[in-house]
Short mmCIF file of C-alpha atoms in Angstrom, two decimals:
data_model
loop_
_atom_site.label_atom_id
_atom_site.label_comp_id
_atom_site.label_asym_id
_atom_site.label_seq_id
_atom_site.Cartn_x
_atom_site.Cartn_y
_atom_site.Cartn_z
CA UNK A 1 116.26 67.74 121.23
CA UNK A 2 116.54 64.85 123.77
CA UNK A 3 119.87 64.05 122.81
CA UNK A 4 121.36 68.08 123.10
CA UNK A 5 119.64 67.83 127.36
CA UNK A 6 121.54 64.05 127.47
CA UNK A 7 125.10 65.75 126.58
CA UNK A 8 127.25 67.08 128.80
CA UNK A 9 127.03 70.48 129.21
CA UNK A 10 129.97 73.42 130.30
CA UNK A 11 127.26 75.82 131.06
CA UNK A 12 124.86 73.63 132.90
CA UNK A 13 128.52 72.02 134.85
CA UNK A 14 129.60 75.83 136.09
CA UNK A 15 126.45 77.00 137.55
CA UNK A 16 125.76 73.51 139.17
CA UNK A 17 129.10 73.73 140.96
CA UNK A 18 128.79 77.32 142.04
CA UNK A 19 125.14 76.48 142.75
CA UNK A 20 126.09 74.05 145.66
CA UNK A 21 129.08 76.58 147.31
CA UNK A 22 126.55 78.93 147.19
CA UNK A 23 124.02 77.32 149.18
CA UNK A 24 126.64 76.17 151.64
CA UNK A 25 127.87 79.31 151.66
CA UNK A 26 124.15 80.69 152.82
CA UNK A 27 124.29 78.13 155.36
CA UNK A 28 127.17 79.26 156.80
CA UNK A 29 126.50 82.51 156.71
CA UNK A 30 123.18 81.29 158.64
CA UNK A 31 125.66 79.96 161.26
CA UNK A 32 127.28 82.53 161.35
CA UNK A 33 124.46 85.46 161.95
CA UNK A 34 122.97 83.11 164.61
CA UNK A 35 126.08 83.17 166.78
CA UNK A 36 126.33 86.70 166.39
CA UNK A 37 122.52 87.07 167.19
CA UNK A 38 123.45 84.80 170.30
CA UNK A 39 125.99 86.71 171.29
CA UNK A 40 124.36 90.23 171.06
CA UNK A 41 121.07 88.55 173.12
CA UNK A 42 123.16 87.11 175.69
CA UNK A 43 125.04 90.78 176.23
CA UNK A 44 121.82 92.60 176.50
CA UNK A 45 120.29 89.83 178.70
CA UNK A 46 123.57 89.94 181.20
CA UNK A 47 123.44 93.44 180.97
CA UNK A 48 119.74 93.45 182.25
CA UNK A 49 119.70 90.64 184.45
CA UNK A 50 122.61 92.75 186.23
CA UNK A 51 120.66 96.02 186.19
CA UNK A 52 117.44 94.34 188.05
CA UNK A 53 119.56 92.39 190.33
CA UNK A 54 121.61 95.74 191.69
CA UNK A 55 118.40 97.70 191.96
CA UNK A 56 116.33 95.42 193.63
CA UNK A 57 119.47 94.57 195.79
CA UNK A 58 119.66 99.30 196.41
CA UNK A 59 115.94 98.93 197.17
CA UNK A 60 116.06 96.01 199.56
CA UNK A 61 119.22 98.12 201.40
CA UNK A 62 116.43 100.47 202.47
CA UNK A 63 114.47 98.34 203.89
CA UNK A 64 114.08 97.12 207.95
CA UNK A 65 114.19 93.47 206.56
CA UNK A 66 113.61 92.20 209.88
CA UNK A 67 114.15 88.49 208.84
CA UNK A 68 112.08 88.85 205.86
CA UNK A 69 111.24 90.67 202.77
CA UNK A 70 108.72 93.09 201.98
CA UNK A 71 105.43 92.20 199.87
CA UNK A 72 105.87 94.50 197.29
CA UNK A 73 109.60 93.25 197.17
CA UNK A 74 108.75 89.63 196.98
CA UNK A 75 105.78 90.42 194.17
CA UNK A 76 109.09 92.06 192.03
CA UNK A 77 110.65 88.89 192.07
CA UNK A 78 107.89 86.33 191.30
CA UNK A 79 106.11 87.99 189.07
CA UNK A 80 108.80 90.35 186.66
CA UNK A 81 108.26 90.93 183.33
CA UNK A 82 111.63 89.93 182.38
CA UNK A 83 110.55 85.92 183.34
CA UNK A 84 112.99 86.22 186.56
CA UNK A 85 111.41 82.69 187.74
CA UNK A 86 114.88 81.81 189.73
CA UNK A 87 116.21 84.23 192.89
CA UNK A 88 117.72 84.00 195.62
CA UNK A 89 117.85 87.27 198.87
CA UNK A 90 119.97 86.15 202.03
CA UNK A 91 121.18 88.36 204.61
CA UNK A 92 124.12 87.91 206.93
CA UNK A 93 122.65 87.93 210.02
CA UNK A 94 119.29 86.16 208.92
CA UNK A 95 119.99 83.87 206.15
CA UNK A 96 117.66 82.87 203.47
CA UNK A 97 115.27 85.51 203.52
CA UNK A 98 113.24 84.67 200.48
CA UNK A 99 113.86 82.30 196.83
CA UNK A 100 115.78 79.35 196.07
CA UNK A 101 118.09 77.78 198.94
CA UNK A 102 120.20 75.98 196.17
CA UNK A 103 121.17 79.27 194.66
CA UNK A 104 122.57 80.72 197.48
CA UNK A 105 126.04 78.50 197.53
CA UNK A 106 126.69 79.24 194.04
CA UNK A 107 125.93 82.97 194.57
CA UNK A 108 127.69 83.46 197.55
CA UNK A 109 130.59 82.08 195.77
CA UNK A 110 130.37 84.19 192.70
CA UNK A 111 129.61 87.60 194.45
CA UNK A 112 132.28 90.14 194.82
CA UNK A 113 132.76 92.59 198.17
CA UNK A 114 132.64 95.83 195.64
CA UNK A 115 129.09 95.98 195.40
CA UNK A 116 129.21 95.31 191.24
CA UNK A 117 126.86 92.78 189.73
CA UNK A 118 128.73 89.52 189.48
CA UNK A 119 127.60 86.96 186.22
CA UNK A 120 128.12 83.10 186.29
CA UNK A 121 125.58 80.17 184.90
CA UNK A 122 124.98 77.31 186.77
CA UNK A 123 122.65 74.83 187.28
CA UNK A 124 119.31 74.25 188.99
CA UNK A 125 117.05 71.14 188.55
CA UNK A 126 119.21 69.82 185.64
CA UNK A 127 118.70 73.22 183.49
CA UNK A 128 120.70 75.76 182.73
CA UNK A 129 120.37 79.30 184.41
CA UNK A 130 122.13 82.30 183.80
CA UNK A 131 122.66 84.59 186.74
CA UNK A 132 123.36 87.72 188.28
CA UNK A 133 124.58 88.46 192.08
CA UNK A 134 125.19 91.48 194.24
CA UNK A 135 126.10 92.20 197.43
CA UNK A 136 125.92 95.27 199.42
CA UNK A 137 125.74 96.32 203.09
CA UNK A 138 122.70 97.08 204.65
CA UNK A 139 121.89 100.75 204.81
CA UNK A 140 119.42 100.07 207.75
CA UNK A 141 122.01 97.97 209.93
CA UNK A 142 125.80 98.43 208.90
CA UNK A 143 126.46 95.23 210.33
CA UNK A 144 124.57 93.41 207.42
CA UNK A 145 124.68 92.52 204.44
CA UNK A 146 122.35 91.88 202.27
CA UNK A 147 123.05 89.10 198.81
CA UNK A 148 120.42 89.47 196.08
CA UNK A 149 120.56 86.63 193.04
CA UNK A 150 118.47 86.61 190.11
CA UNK A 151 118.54 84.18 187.27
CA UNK A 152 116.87 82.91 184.02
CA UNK A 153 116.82 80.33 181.50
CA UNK A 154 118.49 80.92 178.07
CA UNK A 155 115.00 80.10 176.23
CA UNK A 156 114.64 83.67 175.89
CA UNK A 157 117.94 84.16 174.95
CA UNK A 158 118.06 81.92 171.94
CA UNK A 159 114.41 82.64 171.02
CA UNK A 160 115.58 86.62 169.82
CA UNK A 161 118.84 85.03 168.43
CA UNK A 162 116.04 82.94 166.48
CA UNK A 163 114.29 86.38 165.34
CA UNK A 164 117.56 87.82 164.34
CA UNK A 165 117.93 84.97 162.27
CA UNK A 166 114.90 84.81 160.87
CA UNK A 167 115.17 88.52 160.00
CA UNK A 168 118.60 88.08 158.37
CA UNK A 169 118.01 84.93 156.11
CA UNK A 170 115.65 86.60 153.46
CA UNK A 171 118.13 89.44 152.82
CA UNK A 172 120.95 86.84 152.55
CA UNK A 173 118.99 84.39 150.02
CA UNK A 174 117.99 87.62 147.83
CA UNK A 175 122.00 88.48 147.82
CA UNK A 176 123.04 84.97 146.98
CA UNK A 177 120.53 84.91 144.20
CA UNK A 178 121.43 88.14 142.75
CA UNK A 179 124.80 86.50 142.68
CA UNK A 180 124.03 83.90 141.33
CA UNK A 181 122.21 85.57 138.16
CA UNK A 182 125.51 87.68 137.90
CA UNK A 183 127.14 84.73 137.27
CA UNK A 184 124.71 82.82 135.41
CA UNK A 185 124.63 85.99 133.21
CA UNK A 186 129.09 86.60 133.39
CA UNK A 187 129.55 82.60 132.24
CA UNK A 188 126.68 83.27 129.08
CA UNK A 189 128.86 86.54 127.91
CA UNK A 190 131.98 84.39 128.81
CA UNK A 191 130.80 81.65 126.61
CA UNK A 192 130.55 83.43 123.59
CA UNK A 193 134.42 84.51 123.62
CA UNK A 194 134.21 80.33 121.68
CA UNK A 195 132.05 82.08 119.05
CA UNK A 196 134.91 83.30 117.05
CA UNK A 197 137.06 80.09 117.27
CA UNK A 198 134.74 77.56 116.79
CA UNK A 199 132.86 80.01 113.59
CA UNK A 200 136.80 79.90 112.60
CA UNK A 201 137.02 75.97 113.11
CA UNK A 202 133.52 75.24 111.54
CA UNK A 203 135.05 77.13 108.45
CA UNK A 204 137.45 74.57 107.18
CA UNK A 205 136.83 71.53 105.39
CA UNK A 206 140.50 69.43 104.96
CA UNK A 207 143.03 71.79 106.82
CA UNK A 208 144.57 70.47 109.47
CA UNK A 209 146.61 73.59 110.26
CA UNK A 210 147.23 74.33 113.87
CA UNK A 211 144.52 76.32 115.34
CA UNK A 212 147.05 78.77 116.85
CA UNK A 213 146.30 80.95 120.05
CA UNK A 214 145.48 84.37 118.41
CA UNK A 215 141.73 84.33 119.62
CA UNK A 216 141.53 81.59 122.04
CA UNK A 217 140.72 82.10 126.09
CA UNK A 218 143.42 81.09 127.76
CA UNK A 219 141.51 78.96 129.89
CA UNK A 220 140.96 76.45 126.72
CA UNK A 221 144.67 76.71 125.60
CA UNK A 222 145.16 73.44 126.62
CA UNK A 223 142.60 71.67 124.89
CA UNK A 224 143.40 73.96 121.67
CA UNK A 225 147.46 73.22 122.00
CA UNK A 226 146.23 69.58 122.14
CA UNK A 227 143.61 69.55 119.42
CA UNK A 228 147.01 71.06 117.98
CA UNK A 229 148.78 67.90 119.02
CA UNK A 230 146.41 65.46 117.21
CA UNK A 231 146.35 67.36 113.96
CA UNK A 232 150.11 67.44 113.68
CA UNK A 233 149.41 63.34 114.37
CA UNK A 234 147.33 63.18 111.22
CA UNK A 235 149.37 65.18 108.78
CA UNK A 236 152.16 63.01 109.81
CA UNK A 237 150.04 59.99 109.36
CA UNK A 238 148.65 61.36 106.11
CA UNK A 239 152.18 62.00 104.86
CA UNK A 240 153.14 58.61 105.22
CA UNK A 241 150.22 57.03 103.65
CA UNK A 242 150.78 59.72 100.52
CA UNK A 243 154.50 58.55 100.49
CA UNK A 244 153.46 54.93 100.78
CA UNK A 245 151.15 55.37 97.74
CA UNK A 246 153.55 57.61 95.59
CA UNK A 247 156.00 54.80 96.76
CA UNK A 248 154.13 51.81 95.97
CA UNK A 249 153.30 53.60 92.63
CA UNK A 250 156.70 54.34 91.64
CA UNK A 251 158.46 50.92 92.71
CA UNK A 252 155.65 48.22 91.48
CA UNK A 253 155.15 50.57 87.66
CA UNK A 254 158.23 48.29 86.37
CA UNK A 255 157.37 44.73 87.67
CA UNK A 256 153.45 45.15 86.84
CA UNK A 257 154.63 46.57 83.05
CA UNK A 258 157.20 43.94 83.03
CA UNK A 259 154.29 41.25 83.52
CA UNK A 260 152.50 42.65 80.86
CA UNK A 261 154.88 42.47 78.53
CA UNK A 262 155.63 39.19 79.26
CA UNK A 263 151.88 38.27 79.12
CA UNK A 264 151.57 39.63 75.54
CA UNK A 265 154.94 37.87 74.60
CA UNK A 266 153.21 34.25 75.76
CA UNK A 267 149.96 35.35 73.76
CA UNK A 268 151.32 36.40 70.94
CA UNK A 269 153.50 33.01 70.35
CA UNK A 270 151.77 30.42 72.30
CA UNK A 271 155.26 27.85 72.00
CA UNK A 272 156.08 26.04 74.60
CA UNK A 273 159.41 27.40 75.14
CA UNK A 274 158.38 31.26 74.73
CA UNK A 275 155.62 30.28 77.57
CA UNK A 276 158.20 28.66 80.06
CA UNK A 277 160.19 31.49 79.54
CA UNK A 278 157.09 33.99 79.46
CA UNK A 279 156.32 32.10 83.20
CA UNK A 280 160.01 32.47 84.95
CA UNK A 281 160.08 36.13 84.07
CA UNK A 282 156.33 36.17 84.89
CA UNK A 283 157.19 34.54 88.54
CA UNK A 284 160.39 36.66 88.99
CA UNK A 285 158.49 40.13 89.06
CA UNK A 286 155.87 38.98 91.11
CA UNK A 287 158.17 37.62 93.39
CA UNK A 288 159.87 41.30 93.02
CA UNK A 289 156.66 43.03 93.22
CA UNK A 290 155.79 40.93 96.55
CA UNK A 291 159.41 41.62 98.65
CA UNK A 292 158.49 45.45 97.29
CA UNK A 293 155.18 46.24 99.11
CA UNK A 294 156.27 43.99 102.03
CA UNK A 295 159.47 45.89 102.53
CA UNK A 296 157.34 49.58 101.53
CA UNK A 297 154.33 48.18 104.56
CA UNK A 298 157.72 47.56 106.63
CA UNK A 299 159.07 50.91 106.13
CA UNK A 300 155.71 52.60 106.68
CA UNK A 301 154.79 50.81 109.91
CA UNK A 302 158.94 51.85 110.96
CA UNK A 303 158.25 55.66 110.25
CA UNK A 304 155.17 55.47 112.60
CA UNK A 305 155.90 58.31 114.82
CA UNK A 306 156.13 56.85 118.33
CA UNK A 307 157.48 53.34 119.56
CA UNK A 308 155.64 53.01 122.07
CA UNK A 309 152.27 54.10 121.57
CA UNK A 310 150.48 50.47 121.12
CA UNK A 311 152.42 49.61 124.53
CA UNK A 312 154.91 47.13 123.42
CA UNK A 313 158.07 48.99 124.35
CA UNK A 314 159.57 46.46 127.62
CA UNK A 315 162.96 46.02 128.99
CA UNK A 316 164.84 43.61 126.46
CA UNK A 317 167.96 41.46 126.74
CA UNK A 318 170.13 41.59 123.64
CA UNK A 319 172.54 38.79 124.83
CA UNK A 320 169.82 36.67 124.93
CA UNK A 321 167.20 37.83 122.11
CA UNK A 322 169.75 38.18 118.82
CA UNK A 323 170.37 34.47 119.32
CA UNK A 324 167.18 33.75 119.34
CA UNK A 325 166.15 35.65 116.31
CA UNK A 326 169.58 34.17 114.67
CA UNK A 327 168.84 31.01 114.79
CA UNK A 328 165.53 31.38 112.48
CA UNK A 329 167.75 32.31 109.96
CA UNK A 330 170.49 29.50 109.97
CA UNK A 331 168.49 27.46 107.05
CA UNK A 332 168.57 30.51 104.52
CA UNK A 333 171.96 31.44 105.19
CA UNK A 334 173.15 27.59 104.64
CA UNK A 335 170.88 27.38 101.48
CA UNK A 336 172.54 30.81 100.31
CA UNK A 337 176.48 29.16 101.09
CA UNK A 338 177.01 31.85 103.54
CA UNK A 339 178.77 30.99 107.29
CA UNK A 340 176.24 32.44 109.94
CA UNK A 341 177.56 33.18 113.14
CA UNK A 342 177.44 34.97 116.31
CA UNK A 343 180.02 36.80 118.82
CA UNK A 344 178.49 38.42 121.85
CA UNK A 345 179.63 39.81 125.37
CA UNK A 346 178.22 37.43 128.46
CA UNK A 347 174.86 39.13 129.28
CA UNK A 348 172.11 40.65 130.78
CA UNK A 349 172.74 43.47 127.90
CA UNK A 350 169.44 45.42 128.65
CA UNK A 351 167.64 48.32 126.32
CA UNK A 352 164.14 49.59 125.71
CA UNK A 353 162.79 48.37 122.62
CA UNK A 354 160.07 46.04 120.63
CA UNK A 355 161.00 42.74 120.05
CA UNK A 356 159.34 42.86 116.42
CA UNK A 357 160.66 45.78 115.61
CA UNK A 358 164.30 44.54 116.68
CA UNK A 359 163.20 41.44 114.42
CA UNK A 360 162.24 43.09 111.36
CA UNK A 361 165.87 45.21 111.67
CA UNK A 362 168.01 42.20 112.01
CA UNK A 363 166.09 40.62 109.43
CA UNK A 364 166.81 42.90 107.35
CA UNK A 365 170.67 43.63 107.95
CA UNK A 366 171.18 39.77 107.91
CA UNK A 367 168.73 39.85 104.25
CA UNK A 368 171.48 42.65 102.73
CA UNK A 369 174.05 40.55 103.83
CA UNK A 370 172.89 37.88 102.30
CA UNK A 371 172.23 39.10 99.34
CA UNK A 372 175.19 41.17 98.75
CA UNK A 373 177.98 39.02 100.56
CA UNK A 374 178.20 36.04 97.71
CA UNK A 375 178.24 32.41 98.32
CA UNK A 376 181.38 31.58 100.41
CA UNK A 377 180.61 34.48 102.21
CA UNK A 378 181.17 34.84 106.48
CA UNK A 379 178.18 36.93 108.04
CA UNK A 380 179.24 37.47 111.96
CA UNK A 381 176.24 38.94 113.86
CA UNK A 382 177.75 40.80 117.52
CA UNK A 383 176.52 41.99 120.83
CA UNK A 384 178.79 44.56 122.41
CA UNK A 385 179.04 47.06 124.74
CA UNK A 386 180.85 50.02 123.38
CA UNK A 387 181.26 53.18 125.75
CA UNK A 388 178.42 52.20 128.17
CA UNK A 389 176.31 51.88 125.11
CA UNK A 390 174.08 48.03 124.06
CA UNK A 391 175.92 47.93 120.57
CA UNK A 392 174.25 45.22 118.01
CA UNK A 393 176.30 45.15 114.82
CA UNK A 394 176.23 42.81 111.62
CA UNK A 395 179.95 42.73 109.40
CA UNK A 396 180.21 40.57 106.33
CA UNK A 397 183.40 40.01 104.49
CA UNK A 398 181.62 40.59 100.81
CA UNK A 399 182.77 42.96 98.23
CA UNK A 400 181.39 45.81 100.50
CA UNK A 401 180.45 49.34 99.94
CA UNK A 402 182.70 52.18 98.17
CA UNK A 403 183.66 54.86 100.93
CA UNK A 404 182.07 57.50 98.87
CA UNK A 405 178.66 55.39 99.56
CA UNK A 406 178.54 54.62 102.81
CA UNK A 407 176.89 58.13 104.27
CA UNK A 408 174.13 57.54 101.36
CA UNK A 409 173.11 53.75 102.68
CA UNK A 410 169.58 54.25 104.89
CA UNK A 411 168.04 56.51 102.09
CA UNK A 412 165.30 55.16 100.61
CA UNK A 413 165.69 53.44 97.26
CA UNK A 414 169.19 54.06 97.05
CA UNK A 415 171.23 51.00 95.55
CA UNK A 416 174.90 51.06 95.17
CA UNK A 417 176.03 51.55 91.75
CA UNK A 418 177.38 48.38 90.02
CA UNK A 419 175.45 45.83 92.02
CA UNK A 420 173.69 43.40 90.14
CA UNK A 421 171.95 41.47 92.66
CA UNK A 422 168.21 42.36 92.80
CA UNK A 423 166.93 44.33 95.33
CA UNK A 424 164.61 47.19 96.79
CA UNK A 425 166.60 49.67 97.78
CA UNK A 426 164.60 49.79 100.99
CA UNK A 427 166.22 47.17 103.69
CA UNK A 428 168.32 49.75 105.43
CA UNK A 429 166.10 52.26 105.16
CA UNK A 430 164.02 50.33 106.98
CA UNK A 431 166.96 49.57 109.62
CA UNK A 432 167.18 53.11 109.66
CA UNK A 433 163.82 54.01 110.58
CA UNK A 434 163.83 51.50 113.26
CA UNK A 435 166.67 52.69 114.60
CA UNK A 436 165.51 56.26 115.21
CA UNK A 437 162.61 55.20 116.57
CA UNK A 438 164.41 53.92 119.60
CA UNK A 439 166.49 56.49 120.06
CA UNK A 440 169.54 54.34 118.49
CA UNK A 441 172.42 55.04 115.89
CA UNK A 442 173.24 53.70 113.01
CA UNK A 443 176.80 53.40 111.49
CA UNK A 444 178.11 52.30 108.26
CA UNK A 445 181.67 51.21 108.33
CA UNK A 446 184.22 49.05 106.08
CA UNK A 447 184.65 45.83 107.44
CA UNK A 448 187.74 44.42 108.97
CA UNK A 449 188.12 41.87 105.73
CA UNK A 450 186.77 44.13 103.34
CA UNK A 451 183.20 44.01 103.21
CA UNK A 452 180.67 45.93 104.91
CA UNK A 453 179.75 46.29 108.96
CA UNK A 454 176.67 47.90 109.92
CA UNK A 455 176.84 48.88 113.77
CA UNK A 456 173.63 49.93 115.75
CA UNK A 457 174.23 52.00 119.62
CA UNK A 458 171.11 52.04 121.27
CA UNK A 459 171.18 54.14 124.43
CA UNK A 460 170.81 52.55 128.36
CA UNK A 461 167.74 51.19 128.75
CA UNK A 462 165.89 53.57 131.12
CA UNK A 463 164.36 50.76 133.34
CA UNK A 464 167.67 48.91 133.53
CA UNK A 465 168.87 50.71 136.33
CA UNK A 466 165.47 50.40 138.64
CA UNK A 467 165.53 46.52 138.02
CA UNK A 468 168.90 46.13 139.06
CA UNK A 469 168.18 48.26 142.49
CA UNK A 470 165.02 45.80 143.20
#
């Protein structure tokens, strides 16, 4: 049980991250309905302010100020309702006739001549005041006129914005919930559209047959289409290792029967000359039975599907690398009376490959030549560039191949009819295989003196052209 609420889960992963863009979203939204709520207060609080300041101002026009206001005036303005703790009255021809002296500059400078309520904020005592102005003439001397200025702090203000708020948050967290158990409920009955394919999936046993895109979601398509992928990866892989055994099975039958018999043949007369002869068959096949499962492990690891899937693919020089790999060989081809050599362009002559890969297919071209050449035989190894194209190609001046042959050579097993010379059948199969794995082609040709010339054309290495711009 501990170990299912340790896994990752898809379920537990969706509602976490709509969870969090849903709370910020009720934050926002918070934002958002207090500005509004700001907004709406600070319109009906103009709109007030404006309404007491233009009737006080009608009621004061009425009035024989006589330098100063009336009582019942004065207790309007310093005691209101409304928390109208800042005002300012001043007359024309008297001046300050009751309030704040401050106020009177920045009212005086806000008011208008039409007799409308004028709004501005401002500042008194380092805090902010909203206000409203109005000035009118004097209905009691024409000659005057008469500036009344009330104003408040915004405390009120953003106290009902608070209320709004307040009000509006439970409503909002009850619709965010009820979303979110919509969707807590939507990715359950979403879920179970997997039912069918994984019931489907949980119902083989050894089929790796592509699970196919009849009942799958789209959104998992690409996990299915790569699940797809890997099984295609296996069968291939389980191909190989069925040919390798049907393979190994068919080629090693005659050397391991030709052991026994030779086993029973030493038993059965115990001479010394029937045993030394029993032994040098005995060592023959196993030599033949060792060269066959190294060359059928060769030819399996060269049909592995990609190149460069363990990494080793890098940018090669052929110029300089068949030289090197030609010169391991020199000994074997002077113990075998065959004339090793080497013609190749001046490099850098770059392509894409895996040095022991490249090995293992020279090896084996220069192993067939070898073999098949004779003693007394020329082997010329070359590095070309033919048509744009690396070219790597290994000619011999042996008896060579009949023309009706030479499209068969690179199938597996295949051995030219007539040839006596031991062998597996698998070298240029191998070469083959090599080959296509980077990309390359292989041609079998008559040589120029008769004998056989094996030509590989890789394509332009792919990197080549990047190194030589840095």
């Amino acid at each position: 049980m501990v170990e299912s609420e340790d896994r990752p889960s898809l379920r537990r992963r969706l509602l976490s991250s709509l969870l969090v863009p849903l709370m910020l979203l009720l934050v926002i939204e918070s934002l958002i309905t207090y500005s509004g709520a700001l907004i709406y207060s600070n319109h009906v609080h103009d709109r007030d302010l404006a309404d007491d300041a233009m009737t006080l101002a009608q009621m004061l026009s009425q009035e024989d100020l006589g330098g100063q206001i009336s009582p019942q005036a004065r207790f309007l303005l310093e005691y209101a309702p409304e928390g109208h703790n800042y005002f300012n009255v001043s007359s024309k021809k008297h001046g300050l006739l009751a309030g704040s002296q401050d106020l009177q500059s920045a009212a005086l400078s806000a008011a208008t001549l039409d007799g409308e309520p004028a709004l501005f904020t401002t500042a008194l005592k380092r805090r902010q005041l909203r206000a409203a102005t109005v000035r009118i003439p004097n209905l009691r001397d024409p000659s005057d006129q008469l500036t009344v200025t009330m104003a408040e702090t915004f405390h009120d203000r953003h106290q009902r914005a608070r209320e709004i708020l307040l009000l509006s948050i439970p409503a909002q967290a009850l619709l965010i919930a009820g979303v979110f158990f919509l969707v807590l409920y939507g990715v359950r009955v979403g879920l179970r559209q997997l039912d069918p394919l994984t019931a489907r999936l949980a119902a083989r046993e050894h089929d790796l047959a592509p699970i196919g895109d009849a009942d799958v979601p789209v959104e998992i398509l690409p996990l299915t289409r790569t699940i797809d992928g890997l099984f295609a990866r296996q069968r291939r892989m389980l191909a190989l290792q069925e040919r390798f055994i049907a393979d190994a099975a068919h080629q090693l039958k005659t050397p391991l029967a030709g052991l026994r018999v030779h086993v029973e043949r030493a038993q059965v007369d115990p001479s010394k000359d029937t045993v030394s002869d029993a032994l040098q068959h005995i060592q023959r096949l196993t030599q033949r039975a060792s060269r066959t499962s190294s060359q059928l492990l060769a030819l399996t690891r060269a049909q592995s599907p990609e190149l460069s899937e363990d990494g080793s693919e890098c940018l090669l020089d052929l110029a300089q690398l068949v030289p090197e790999l030609l010169g391991m060989r020199v000994h074997e081809a002077i113990a075998a009376g065959v004339d090793l050599g080497y013609e190749g362009e001046p490099g850098p002559i770059w392509i894409d490959g895996d040095r022991l890969s490249l090995q293992e297919m020279l090896d084996n071209l220069i192993d067939n030549s070898l073999r098949y050449a004779g003693r007394n035989s020329l082997v010329t190894v070359g590095v070309s560039v033919v048509s744009g194209c690396p070219c790597l190609s290994v000619e011999d001046n042996g008896p060579g191949v009949p023309p009706a042959f030479l499209d068969r050579l690179g199938e597996r097993f295949f051995r030219v009819p007539g040839m006596t010379e031991e062998g597996t059948g698998l070298g240029l199969a191998i070469v083959q295989r090599i080959a296509e794995r980077h990309h390359a082609q292989v041609r079998y040709l008559a040589g120029s003196s008769g004998g056989l010339r094996v030509e590989i054309m890789f394509p332009t290495a792919r990197t080549s052209k990047s190194l030589l711009s840095d």
